[in-house]
Coordinates of C-alpha atoms in Angstrom, one line a residue:
Chain A
M914 CA 8.6 -60.0 10.6
E915 CA 5.2 -61.8 9.8
A916 CA 4.4 -62.5 6.5
I917 CA 1.0 -60.2 6.2
S918 CA 0.2 -59.3 2.8
S919 CA -1.5 -55.7 2.6
D920 CA -4.7 -57.5 1.3
T921 CA -5.0 -59.6 4.4
L922 CA -4.6 -56.1 6.4
I923 CA -7.3 -54.3 4.2
A924 CA -9.6 -57.2 4.4
S925 CA -9.2 -57.6 8.1
N926 CA -10.0 -53.8 8.3
T927 CA -7.2 -53.1 10.5
P928 CA -6.0 -49.7 9.9
K929 CA -2.5 -49.2 8.1
P930 CA 0.0 -48.5 10.8
I931 CA 0.4 -44.6 10.9
S932 CA 3.8 -43.5 9.5
G933 CA 4.9 -39.8 9.4
S934 CA 4.6 -36.6 11.8
L935 CA 2.8 -37.4 15.4
Q936 CA 0.4 -35.6 17.4
D937 CA 0.4 -35.1 21.1
K938 CA -2.3 -37.6 21.3
D939 CA -0.6 -40.2 19.2
L940 CA 2.0 -39.9 22.0
E941 CA -0.5 -41.1 24.9
G942 CA 0.0 -44.6 26.4
T943 CA 3.7 -44.3 24.9
H944 CA 6.7 -43.6 27.2
L945 CA 6.4 -40.2 25.5
Q946 CA 3.0 -39.4 27.2
G947 CA 2.9 -35.9 28.3
L948 CA 5.7 -34.4 26.0
S949 CA 5.1 -32.1 22.8
A950 CA 5.0 -34.2 20.1
R951 CA 5.4 -30.8 17.7
S952 CA 8.4 -29.3 19.7
L953 CA 10.3 -32.8 19.5
K954 CA 9.5 -33.2 15.9
A955 CA 8.0 -36.7 16.8
K956 CA 7.7 -38.8 13.6
R957 CA 6.7 -42.6 13.3
L958 CA 9.0 -44.3 10.9
T959 CA 9.6 -47.7 9.2
T960 CA 12.6 -49.7 9.9
V961 CA 14.0 -52.5 7.8
Y962 CA 16.9 -55.0 8.9
V963 CA 19.4 -54.7 6.3
Y964 CA 22.8 -55.6 7.3
E965 CA 22.6 -58.6 9.7
A966 CA 25.6 -59.2 12.2
P967 CA 28.1 -60.8 10.4
V968 CA 28.2 -58.4 7.9
R969 CA 28.3 -55.6 10.6
L970 CA 30.9 -57.5 12.2
W971 CA 32.8 -57.8 8.9
H972 CA 32.6 -54.2 7.9
W973 CA 34.2 -53.0 10.9
V974 CA 37.0 -55.7 11.0
S975 CA 37.7 -54.8 7.7
A976 CA 37.9 -51.1 8.2
L977 CA 40.6 -51.3 11.3
C978 CA 42.5 -54.0 9.1
I979 CA 42.6 -51.5 6.1
L980 CA 43.6 -48.7 8.3
I981 CA 46.3 -50.7 9.9
L982 CA 47.4 -52.4 6.6
C983 CA 47.6 -49.0 4.8
I984 CA 49.9 -47.5 7.5
T985 CA 52.3 -50.4 7.7
G986 CA 52.2 -51.2 3.8
Y987 CA 53.2 -47.4 3.4
L988 CA 56.0 -47.7 5.9
I989 CA 57.3 -50.8 4.0
A990 CA 57.7 -49.0 0.9
S991 CA 59.0 -45.6 2.7
P992 CA 60.3 -46.7 6.0
P993 CA 60.9 -43.9 8.6
A994 CA 64.2 -42.7 9.1
S995 CA 67.0 -45.1 10.6
V996 CA 67.3 -46.2 14.2
T997 CA 70.4 -45.9 15.7
G998 CA 72.6 -48.4 17.7
S999 CA 73.2 -52.1 17.4
P1000 CA 70.7 -54.1 15.0
S1001 CA 70.3 -56.7 17.6
E1002 CA 68.4 -54.0 19.8
H1003 CA 65.8 -53.2 17.2
Y1004 CA 63.1 -54.8 15.2
Q1005 CA 61.5 -51.9 13.7
M1006 CA 60.9 -52.9 10.1
G1007 CA 60.4 -56.6 11.5
W1008 CA 57.5 -55.6 13.5
I1009 CA 55.9 -53.3 10.8
R1010 CA 56.0 -56.2 8.4
Y1011 CA 54.7 -58.7 11.0
L1012 CA 51.6 -56.2 11.5
H1013 CA 51.1 -55.9 8.1
F1014 CA 51.1 -59.4 7.8
A1015 CA 49.1 -60.5 10.9
T1016 CA 46.6 -58.0 9.8
A1017 CA 46.3 -59.1 6.1
W1018 CA 45.7 -62.5 7.5
V1019 CA 42.6 -61.3 9.3
F1020 CA 41.7 -59.2 6.6
A1021 CA 41.6 -62.0 4.2
I1022 CA 40.0 -64.6 6.3
A1023 CA 37.4 -61.8 7.2
F1024 CA 36.5 -61.5 3.3
L1025 CA 36.5 -65.2 3.0
G1026 CA 33.9 -65.3 5.4
R1027 CA 32.1 -62.4 4.1
C1028 CA 32.2 -64.5 0.7
I1029 CA 30.6 -67.2 2.3
W1030 CA 27.8 -65.1 4.1
A1031 CA 26.9 -63.8 0.5
F1032 CA 25.5 -67.3 0.3
M1033 CA 23.7 -67.6 3.7
G1034 CA 22.7 -63.9 4.2
N1035 CA 20.0 -61.8 3.2
A1036 CA 19.6 -60.5 -0.5
Y1037 CA 21.4 -57.4 0.7
S1038 CA 24.4 -59.4 1.5
R1039 CA 24.9 -60.1 -2.1
E1040 CA 25.2 -56.7 -3.5
I1041 CA 28.6 -56.0 -3.2
F1042 CA 29.7 -59.3 -5.4
Y1043 CA 28.1 -58.5 -8.4
I1044 CA 26.7 -55.8 -11.1
P1045 CA 22.8 -56.5 -12.0
F1046 CA 24.0 -55.6 -15.8
W1047 CA 20.9 -57.3 -17.2
R1048 CA 18.6 -55.6 -15.2
S1049 CA 17.3 -52.4 -16.6
S1050 CA 16.2 -50.7 -13.3
Y1051 CA 19.8 -50.8 -12.3
W1052 CA 20.7 -48.8 -15.6
K1053 CA 17.8 -46.3 -14.6
G1054 CA 18.9 -46.3 -10.9
L1055 CA 22.6 -45.6 -11.6
W1056 CA 21.5 -42.7 -14.1
D1057 CA 19.2 -41.2 -11.7
T1058 CA 22.1 -41.5 -8.9
I1059 CA 24.5 -39.7 -11.1
L1060 CA 22.2 -36.9 -11.7
V1061 CA 21.7 -36.6 -8.0
Y1062 CA 25.0 -36.4 -7.3
A1063 CA 25.3 -33.8 -9.9
F1064 CA 22.6 -31.6 -8.3
L1065 CA 20.5 -32.0 -11.3
R1066 CA 17.5 -34.3 -9.7
R1067 CA 16.2 -34.2 -5.8
D1068 CA 17.3 -37.2 -3.7
E1069 CA 14.0 -39.0 -3.2
Q1070 CA 14.3 -42.3 -4.6
K1071 CA 14.5 -44.9 -1.3
F1072 CA 16.6 -48.1 -1.4
V1073 CA 16.8 -50.7 1.1
G1074 CA 20.3 -51.8 0.1
H1075 CA 22.7 -50.0 -1.6
N1076 CA 21.7 -47.6 -4.6
P1077 CA 23.1 -48.8 -7.9
L1078 CA 26.0 -46.0 -7.8
A1079 CA 26.9 -47.4 -4.6
V1080 CA 26.9 -51.1 -6.0
T1081 CA 28.8 -49.9 -9.0
A1082 CA 31.5 -48.3 -6.7
M1083 CA 31.6 -51.1 -4.2
F1084 CA 32.1 -53.7 -6.8
F1085 CA 34.7 -52.2 -8.6
C1086 CA 36.6 -50.0 -6.1
F1087 CA 36.3 -52.3 -3.3
T1088 CA 35.4 -56.0 -3.7
L1089 CA 37.7 -56.3 -6.7
T1090 CA 40.3 -54.2 -5.6
T1091 CA 40.4 -56.4 -2.3
I1092 CA 40.4 -59.3 -4.3
F1093 CA 43.6 -58.1 -6.1
M1094 CA 45.0 -57.1 -3.4
I1095 CA 44.6 -60.1 -1.3
F1096 CA 45.9 -62.2 -4.2
T1097 CA 49.1 -59.9 -4.9
G1098 CA 49.6 -59.8 -1.2
F1099 CA 49.7 -63.6 -0.8
A1100 CA 51.7 -63.8 -4.2
L1101 CA 54.4 -61.6 -2.3
Y1102 CA 54.1 -63.4 1.0
S1103 CA 54.6 -66.5 -0.9
E1104 CA 58.2 -65.2 -1.8
G1105 CA 59.1 -65.2 1.9
T1106 CA 57.4 -68.7 2.3
G1107 CA 59.3 -70.3 -0.5
P1108 CA 58.4 -72.2 -3.7
G1109 CA 57.3 -75.3 -2.0
S1110 CA 54.8 -73.5 0.3
W1111 CA 51.0 -73.6 -0.1
E1112 CA 50.8 -69.7 -0.8
A1113 CA 53.0 -70.4 -3.4
K1114 CA 51.2 -73.1 -5.1
I1115 CA 48.0 -71.2 -5.2
F1116 CA 49.0 -67.7 -5.4
G1117 CA 52.4 -67.7 -6.9
W1118 CA 51.4 -67.6 -10.6
V1119 CA 50.4 -63.8 -9.9
I1120 CA 53.7 -62.8 -9.8
P1121 CA 54.9 -63.8 -13.5
L1122 CA 51.7 -62.7 -14.9
L1123 CA 52.2 -59.3 -13.6
G1124 CA 55.4 -59.0 -14.9
G1125 CA 57.6 -59.9 -12.3
P1126 CA 58.2 -59.4 -8.2
L1127 CA 59.0 -55.2 -8.7
E1128 CA 55.7 -55.0 -10.9
T1129 CA 53.6 -56.9 -8.1
H1130 CA 55.0 -54.8 -5.2
Y1131 CA 54.0 -51.5 -7.5
L1132 CA 50.7 -52.7 -8.5
H1133 CA 50.0 -53.8 -4.9
H1134 CA 50.9 -50.2 -3.7
W1135 CA 48.6 -48.7 -6.2
G1136 CA 46.0 -51.0 -4.8
M1137 CA 46.2 -49.0 -1.7
W1138 CA 45.9 -45.7 -3.0
V1139 CA 42.5 -47.1 -4.8
L1140 CA 41.2 -48.4 -1.5
I1141 CA 42.2 -44.8 0.1
L1142 CA 40.6 -43.1 -2.4
F1143 CA 37.7 -45.2 -2.3
I1144 CA 37.5 -45.1 1.7
M1145 CA 37.3 -41.4 1.2
I1146 CA 34.6 -41.1 -1.2
H1147 CA 32.8 -43.8 0.8
V1148 CA 33.1 -41.9 4.3
Y1149 CA 31.8 -38.9 2.4
T1150 CA 29.1 -40.1 0.8
V1151 CA 27.8 -42.1 3.8
V1152 CA 27.5 -39.2 5.8
R1153 CA 25.6 -37.2 3.2
E1154 CA 23.4 -39.7 2.5
D1155 CA 22.7 -40.2 6.0
I1156 CA 21.6 -36.3 6.2
M1157 CA 20.4 -35.8 2.7
S1158 CA 19.0 -39.1 1.5
P1159 CA 15.4 -40.5 2.3
Q1160 CA 17.2 -43.3 4.2
S1161 CA 19.6 -43.7 7.1
L1162 CA 23.1 -45.2 6.4
I1163 CA 25.3 -44.9 9.5
S1164 CA 22.9 -46.6 11.9
A1165 CA 22.1 -49.1 9.5
M1166 CA 25.9 -50.6 9.6
T1167 CA 26.2 -50.1 13.4
N1168 CA 22.7 -51.7 14.6
G1169 CA 21.6 -53.2 11.2
Y1170 CA 18.3 -51.4 10.8
R1171 CA 17.7 -48.8 8.1
F1172 CA 15.0 -46.2 8.7
F1173 CA 13.0 -44.4 5.9
R1174 CA 11.9 -40.7 6.7
D1175 CA 8.6 -41.1 5.2
D1176 CA 6.7 -44.4 3.8
Q1177 CA 5.6 -42.7 0.4
P1178 CA 6.5 -44.9 -2.7
D1179 CA 8.9 -43.4 -5.3
E1180 CA 7.2 -41.1 -7.7
Chain B
M649 CA 85.8 -90.0 -32.2
A650 CA 85.6 -93.5 -32.0
H651 CA 84.8 -94.8 -28.2
T652 CA 83.1 -92.2 -25.9
E653 CA 85.0 -92.1 -22.9
T654 CA 83.5 -91.8 -19.7
F655 CA 84.2 -88.9 -17.2
Y656 CA 86.3 -91.1 -14.9
D657 CA 88.5 -92.6 -17.8
V658 CA 89.3 -88.7 -19.2
M659 CA 90.2 -87.7 -15.5
R660 CA 92.2 -91.0 -14.9
R661 CA 93.8 -90.1 -18.5
Q662 CA 95.0 -86.7 -17.1
G663 CA 96.7 -88.0 -14.2
I664 CA 94.1 -87.8 -11.6
T665 CA 94.3 -90.4 -8.6
R666 CA 91.6 -92.3 -7.6
R667 CA 91.7 -90.6 -4.3
S668 CA 91.8 -87.2 -5.9
F669 CA 88.2 -88.1 -7.9
I670 CA 86.5 -89.4 -4.9
K671 CA 87.4 -86.1 -3.5
Y672 CA 85.8 -84.4 -6.3
C673 CA 82.7 -86.2 -6.2
S674 CA 82.5 -84.7 -2.8
L675 CA 83.2 -81.4 -3.5
T676 CA 80.6 -81.5 -6.4
A677 CA 78.1 -83.1 -4.0
T678 CA 78.7 -80.1 -1.5
A679 CA 78.5 -77.7 -4.1
L680 CA 74.9 -78.7 -5.6
G681 CA 73.9 -78.7 -1.6
L682 CA 73.4 -82.6 -1.5
G683 CA 74.2 -85.1 1.4
P684 CA 77.2 -87.5 2.0
E685 CA 74.5 -90.3 0.7
F686 CA 74.8 -88.9 -3.0
V687 CA 78.6 -89.4 -3.3
P688 CA 78.3 -92.8 -4.4
Q689 CA 75.8 -91.7 -6.9
I690 CA 78.0 -89.1 -8.5
V691 CA 81.1 -91.5 -8.4
H692 CA 78.9 -94.3 -10.3
A693 CA 77.5 -91.9 -12.8
M694 CA 81.1 -90.4 -13.5
E695 CA 82.6 -94.0 -13.6
T696 CA 79.9 -95.1 -16.3
K697 CA 78.2 -92.2 -18.1
P698 CA 79.7 -90.9 -21.4
R699 CA 80.9 -87.3 -21.2
L700 CA 78.1 -84.8 -22.1
P701 CA 78.2 -83.4 -25.5
V702 CA 77.8 -79.6 -25.4
L703 CA 77.2 -77.1 -28.1
W704 CA 77.7 -73.5 -26.9
L705 CA 76.6 -70.7 -29.4
H706 CA 76.9 -67.2 -29.0
G707 CA 74.4 -64.6 -30.2
L708 CA 73.7 -61.0 -29.4
E709 CA 75.6 -60.6 -26.5
C710 CA 78.9 -59.2 -24.7
T711 CA 80.4 -62.4 -23.5
C712 CA 80.1 -61.7 -20.0
C713 CA 78.7 -65.1 -19.4
S714 CA 81.9 -67.0 -20.9
E715 CA 83.8 -64.7 -18.5
S716 CA 82.1 -65.7 -15.6
F717 CA 81.9 -69.4 -16.3
I718 CA 85.6 -69.5 -17.0
R719 CA 86.1 -68.1 -13.4
S720 CA 84.1 -70.8 -11.7
S721 CA 86.0 -72.1 -8.8
H722 CA 83.7 -75.2 -7.6
P723 CA 84.0 -77.1 -9.8
L724 CA 86.7 -75.3 -11.7
A725 CA 85.8 -74.5 -15.1
K726 CA 89.0 -76.6 -16.5
D727 CA 87.6 -79.7 -15.1
V728 CA 84.2 -79.0 -16.4
I729 CA 85.4 -78.2 -19.7
L730 CA 88.1 -80.7 -20.0
S731 CA 86.7 -83.8 -18.0
M732 CA 83.3 -83.4 -17.3
I733 CA 81.7 -82.2 -20.6
S734 CA 82.6 -82.6 -24.0
L735 CA 82.5 -78.8 -25.2
D736 CA 82.3 -79.5 -28.8
Y737 CA 81.8 -76.3 -30.0
D738 CA 82.2 -72.9 -28.5
D739 CA 83.6 -70.5 -30.8
L740 CA 84.7 -68.3 -28.2
L741 CA 86.9 -71.1 -26.6
M742 CA 87.7 -73.7 -29.4
A743 CA 90.6 -73.8 -31.6
P744 CA 89.1 -74.3 -35.0
A745 CA 87.6 -71.4 -36.9
G746 CA 85.7 -70.9 -40.1
Y747 CA 84.4 -73.6 -41.8
Q748 CA 86.0 -76.2 -39.6
A749 CA 84.2 -74.7 -36.8
E750 CA 80.8 -74.6 -38.3
A751 CA 81.2 -78.2 -39.6
I752 CA 81.3 -79.4 -36.0
I753 CA 78.0 -78.3 -35.2
G754 CA 76.5 -81.0 -38.2
E755 CA 78.6 -83.6 -36.9
V756 CA 77.5 -83.5 -33.5
M757 CA 73.8 -83.4 -34.5
Q758 CA 74.5 -86.4 -36.4
K759 CA 76.2 -88.4 -33.9
Y760 CA 74.4 -87.6 -30.9
N761 CA 70.9 -86.9 -32.3
G762 CA 68.6 -85.8 -29.4
N763 CA 71.4 -86.6 -26.9
Y764 CA 73.5 -83.4 -26.6
I765 CA 72.8 -80.3 -24.5
L766 CA 72.6 -76.8 -26.6
A767 CA 73.8 -73.9 -24.3
V768 CA 72.9 -70.6 -25.8
E769 CA 74.4 -67.2 -24.5
G770 CA 72.8 -64.4 -26.0
N771 CA 69.8 -64.2 -28.2
P772 CA 68.6 -63.9 -31.9
P773 CA 67.5 -60.6 -33.2
L774 CA 64.8 -61.3 -35.5
N775 CA 64.3 -58.0 -37.2
E776 CA 65.2 -57.6 -41.1
D777 CA 65.3 -61.8 -40.8
G778 CA 67.9 -61.9 -38.3
M779 CA 70.6 -59.8 -40.3
Y780 CA 71.4 -57.9 -36.7
C781 CA 73.7 -61.0 -36.0
I782 CA 75.5 -63.3 -38.8
I783 CA 77.5 -66.1 -37.5
G784 CA 79.5 -67.9 -40.3
G785 CA 77.5 -65.8 -42.9
K786 CA 74.2 -66.9 -41.8
P787 CA 71.7 -65.2 -39.3
F788 CA 72.5 -66.5 -35.8
V789 CA 68.6 -67.3 -35.3
E790 CA 68.8 -70.1 -38.1
Q791 CA 72.1 -71.8 -36.3
L792 CA 70.1 -71.8 -33.0
R793 CA 66.9 -73.2 -34.7
K794 CA 69.4 -75.7 -36.3
A795 CA 71.3 -76.8 -33.6
A796 CA 68.3 -77.0 -31.3
S797 CA 66.1 -79.1 -33.4
A798 CA 68.4 -82.3 -32.5
A799 CA 69.0 -81.5 -28.6
K800 CA 68.0 -83.1 -25.8
A801 CA 67.7 -79.8 -23.8
V802 CA 68.6 -76.1 -24.2
I803 CA 70.2 -74.2 -21.6
A804 CA 69.6 -70.3 -21.6
W805 CA 72.6 -68.7 -20.2
G806 CA 72.4 -65.3 -18.9
S807 CA 69.8 -62.6 -19.0
C808 CA 70.3 -62.1 -22.9
A809 CA 69.1 -65.7 -23.7
S810 CA 66.6 -66.0 -21.0
H811 CA 64.9 -62.5 -20.8
G812 CA 66.3 -60.4 -23.7
C813 CA 68.4 -58.0 -21.6
V814 CA 69.9 -55.0 -22.7
Q815 CA 69.5 -55.4 -26.6
A816 CA 65.8 -56.3 -25.9
A817 CA 65.3 -53.2 -23.4
R818 CA 62.8 -50.7 -25.2
P819 CA 62.6 -49.7 -27.9
N820 CA 64.6 -53.3 -28.8
P821 CA 65.1 -52.0 -32.3
T822 CA 66.7 -55.3 -33.5
R823 CA 63.8 -57.3 -32.0
A824 CA 66.2 -59.5 -29.7
T825 CA 64.1 -62.2 -28.7
P826 CA 64.8 -64.6 -25.6
I827 CA 65.4 -68.2 -26.4
D828 CA 62.1 -69.7 -25.3
K829 CA 60.3 -67.4 -27.9
V830 CA 62.3 -68.7 -30.6
I831 CA 62.9 -72.4 -29.9
L832 CA 59.2 -73.7 -28.4
D833 CA 59.8 -77.7 -28.8
K834 CA 62.5 -78.2 -26.3
P835 CA 63.0 -78.2 -22.5
I836 CA 64.9 -74.8 -21.6
I837 CA 66.4 -74.1 -18.4
K838 CA 67.0 -70.4 -17.7
V839 CA 69.9 -69.4 -16.0
P840 CA 69.6 -65.7 -15.6
G841 CA 71.9 -63.1 -14.6
C842 CA 74.1 -60.3 -16.1
P843 CA 75.8 -62.5 -16.1
P844 CA 75.3 -65.5 -14.3
I845 CA 77.3 -66.7 -11.2
A846 CA 79.9 -68.8 -12.2
E847 CA 79.4 -71.4 -9.8
V848 CA 75.6 -71.6 -10.7
M849 CA 76.4 -72.2 -14.5
T850 CA 78.7 -75.0 -13.9
G851 CA 76.3 -76.4 -11.0
V852 CA 73.5 -76.8 -13.3
I853 CA 75.6 -78.5 -15.8
T854 CA 77.4 -80.7 -13.1
Y855 CA 73.4 -81.8 -11.9
M856 CA 72.4 -82.4 -15.4
L857 CA 75.0 -84.9 -16.4
T858 CA 75.2 -86.3 -12.6
F859 CA 71.8 -87.4 -12.7
D860 CA 70.8 -87.6 -16.3
R861 CA 67.9 -85.0 -15.9
M862 CA 66.9 -81.5 -15.9
P863 CA 67.1 -80.0 -12.4
S864 CA 63.8 -78.8 -11.1
L865 CA 62.7 -75.7 -12.5
D866 CA 60.3 -73.1 -11.1
R867 CA 57.4 -71.4 -12.9
Q868 CA 59.6 -69.3 -15.1
G869 CA 61.9 -72.1 -16.1
R870 CA 65.0 -71.3 -13.6
P871 CA 66.7 -74.0 -11.3
I872 CA 64.9 -73.9 -8.3
M873 CA 68.4 -74.8 -6.2
F874 CA 69.9 -71.6 -7.5
Y875 CA 66.8 -69.4 -7.8
S876 CA 64.1 -70.2 -5.2
Q877 CA 65.2 -67.2 -3.1
R878 CA 65.8 -63.6 -3.2
I879 CA 69.0 -62.0 -2.8
H880 CA 67.2 -60.3 0.2
D881 CA 66.6 -63.6 2.1
K882 CA 69.9 -64.6 2.5
C883 CA 71.5 -60.8 2.4
Y884 CA 74.3 -60.6 5.4
R885 CA 72.7 -56.9 5.6
R886 CA 69.2 -58.3 6.4
A887 CA 69.6 -57.8 10.2
H888 CA 69.8 -53.9 9.5
F889 CA 66.6 -54.1 7.3
D890 CA 64.6 -55.8 10.1
A891 CA 66.2 -53.3 12.5
G892 CA 65.2 -50.4 10.6
Q893 CA 68.6 -49.1 9.8
Y894 CA 69.1 -47.8 6.4
V895 CA 71.9 -46.2 4.1
E896 CA 69.9 -42.8 3.3
A897 CA 73.2 -41.6 1.0
F898 CA 76.0 -43.2 -0.3
D899 CA 78.1 -40.7 1.8
D900 CA 76.4 -41.1 5.3
E901 CA 77.0 -43.0 8.2
G902 CA 74.9 -45.8 7.7
A903 CA 76.9 -46.3 4.5
R904 CA 80.0 -46.4 6.3
K905 CA 78.4 -49.0 8.8
G906 CA 77.2 -51.1 6.0
Y907 CA 73.2 -50.6 6.7
C908 CA 70.6 -52.0 4.5
L909 CA 70.5 -50.4 1.0
Y910 CA 66.9 -51.0 0.6
K911 CA 66.0 -46.9 0.9
M912 CA 69.0 -46.5 -1.9
G913 CA 66.8 -48.6 -4.3
C914 CA 68.5 -52.3 -3.7
K915 CA 66.3 -54.7 -5.8
G916 CA 67.7 -57.6 -3.6
P917 CA 63.7 -57.9 -2.5
T918 CA 62.7 -58.6 -5.7
T919 CA 65.2 -60.7 -7.2
Y920 CA 66.0 -64.4 -7.3
N921 CA 69.4 -65.1 -7.5
A922 CA 72.2 -66.8 -5.4
C923 CA 74.6 -63.8 -4.8
S924 CA 74.0 -63.1 -1.1
T925 CA 75.2 -67.2 -0.6
V926 CA 77.5 -68.2 -3.4
R927 CA 78.9 -64.3 -4.2
W928 CA 81.5 -64.1 -6.8
N929 CA 85.3 -64.5 -7.8
D930 CA 85.4 -67.5 -5.4
G931 CA 83.2 -66.0 -2.8
V932 CA 84.9 -63.0 -2.8
S933 CA 82.5 -60.4 -2.5
F934 CA 78.8 -59.4 -4.3
P935 CA 77.2 -56.0 -5.1
I936 CA 75.9 -55.4 -1.8
Q937 CA 78.9 -56.3 0.0
S938 CA 80.7 -53.8 -2.0
G939 CA 78.3 -51.0 -0.6
H940 CA 75.8 -51.0 -3.8
G941 CA 72.4 -51.8 -4.0
C942 CA 71.2 -55.0 -6.5
L943 CA 70.1 -53.9 -9.8
G944 CA 68.1 -57.0 -10.0
C945 CA 70.2 -58.1 -13.4
S946 CA 68.6 -61.8 -12.9
E947 CA 65.0 -60.5 -13.3
E948 CA 63.0 -59.8 -16.6
G949 CA 63.4 -56.8 -18.3
F950 CA 65.5 -54.9 -15.4
W951 CA 66.6 -52.5 -17.9
D952 CA 63.1 -51.0 -18.3
K953 CA 62.1 -51.2 -14.7
G954 CA 62.8 -47.7 -13.7
S955 CA 65.7 -46.3 -11.7
W956 CA 67.8 -48.5 -9.9
Y957 CA 68.0 -46.2 -7.1
A958 CA 64.7 -46.1 -6.0
R959 CA 62.4 -48.5 -4.5
L960 CA 59.1 -47.6 -6.3
Q961 CA 58.9 -47.2 -10.0
H962 CA 58.3 -43.5 -11.5
V963 CA 54.9 -43.3 -13.2
D964 CA 55.1 -42.1 -16.8
G965 CA 52.7 -39.6 -18.2
F966 CA 52.4 -37.5 -15.6
G967 CA 54.8 -34.8 -17.0
I968 CA 57.8 -34.9 -14.6
E969 CA 58.8 -38.4 -12.9
A970 CA 56.6 -38.9 -10.4
S971 CA 56.3 -41.7 -8.0
A972 CA 53.3 -43.7 -7.4
D973 CA 53.0 -41.9 -3.8
K974 CA 53.1 -38.6 -5.1
V975 CA 50.4 -39.0 -7.6
G976 CA 48.4 -40.9 -5.1
A977 CA 48.6 -38.1 -2.6
I978 CA 47.9 -35.7 -5.3
T979 CA 44.8 -37.5 -6.5
A980 CA 43.6 -38.0 -3.0
G981 CA 44.0 -34.1 -2.4
I982 CA 42.1 -33.6 -5.5
V983 CA 39.5 -36.1 -4.7
G984 CA 39.2 -34.3 -1.0
A985 CA 38.9 -31.0 -2.5
G986 CA 36.0 -32.2 -4.8
L987 CA 34.3 -33.8 -1.9
A988 CA 34.7 -30.7 0.1
A989 CA 32.8 -28.7 -2.7
H990 CA 30.4 -31.2 -3.2
A991 CA 29.6 -30.9 0.5
A992 CA 29.4 -27.4 0.5
V993 CA 26.8 -27.4 -2.6
S994 CA 24.7 -30.3 -0.9
A995 CA 24.8 -27.9 2.2
L996 CA 23.8 -25.1 0.1
Q997 CA 20.9 -27.0 -1.6
R998 CA 19.7 -28.4 1.8
I999 CA 19.5 -24.6 3.3
R1000 CA 17.6 -23.4 -0.1
R1001 CA 15.2 -26.2 0.1
K1002 CA 14.6 -25.8 4.1
G1003 CA 10.9 -25.7 4.9
D1004 CA 10.5 -28.5 2.6
D1005 CA 9.0 -31.3 4.4
R1006 CA 11.8 -33.7 5.4

């Protein structure tokens, strides 16, 4: 994107790019020439590049990891019915646990990479890592978004990144929970690698802090439910926003570009 | 008590030959998991070092630690008490009673100031100024503080001394308190278990007097050599766990075949102890071998951590006892229904506003 300010545009007398509904004549000279703009509901939209490739890659890798981790984790806590035959012929729980640990490694490394990307990426790559507590626009936006979800206000505010309610949910229910899961997960993993291992040196302190191995297992299990509830709400709101809000959401996490239904400024 | 005898002196005096003595040292090295190169070190230590004076106090406890200790077979408790340590005070095992017995504590404190080991079985109750446990007419906590003041190190025998155990379970009416919360200025070795394994107890003592130092401890103050692995890590039923073969009820086919007790709430995966390697009663058996899950007796607060027969703890405050999964699934159902309702209202709102420019 070239950095052309609106002043330059006015000064050079270039007409402002048109957005909104198109007429048949607007289609002339484009690949849509000859089609009816009205029946196509043709519109010109502004798109912005929000989620850079590493963020999108991380998002979908994490989504897959969480799915596998929830299933295998649940099975570790509540194993399926016993298999029959000699134990030397089976390795069912062994594979479940292996899959859980291997996926956890991918998940943790992806999250670490995501944290590093927060320093290198655009402004929106940092949104899920903190609450802009001292910014009044955050609190106003949070209240407005809550009103929208309570059907008390029309959904017409535009956000390039996450709306304040989404930032809040992301930070507490996803980012903090993920950090908690990685720390408790590696602490539990260190029980197998032994007290001299680097896992035990870095994460071993978590277990006595939480009250012992049993509590750590227990809270790690609860973390799974927090993530499951978060994902339910996440998927619902993303689809709902994609349909009802002034901006697109699903395409933003697939190709990175977010479009707005109109270019009108908020209020 | 003029000249302090060395271990070797004592053993020779008891008619033990040099050959038997060397054998004993080799066995001790093996029991501690040390290589053959450590045998000469042990021999040297035994020949030169004076016997380690030990005071063994009993607070609020059931004496199961002592019962376990006197059944040690490698080394024999007899050897530990008569040859290795100088057990100067143990109101359970000693001959004197009353004033004579209590006087010994003061004597040892004076004679071996800073050079004796204080072994504590049980813990002091702190409520009502410690009146729930009286030793020799005084609260036990006073005896404990006094005896610890001049000790080199403190061994907290068993779950009572280490973590509080049953008398500290909720609501803990006497405020029974583990040793490390009362004695703050001495190194404390926790040897948890209800009771601890006999060979673990004698092993810790043997290590301390052989090498004249504390065994290396983990974050929670337990000797790493006995508490670094979970029961589960060395369980002989582990193959059934990895295979996915579990006892589903105590009278089913899996129970007869000796499958893994994971689903029966075995706490082996969350319990650090040496039961599955050292076992009990001279290596005869241990709970899992007898067909019952581990209770996790060497873990902190094991009385208050929910059922011994369930993997996941129950969640309080939901009326009936509910498992974390049940609460989670119900919450997910409620959230799902809420989202569906929200989606329906959203759709209605959208239909009503159709025709608005969007």
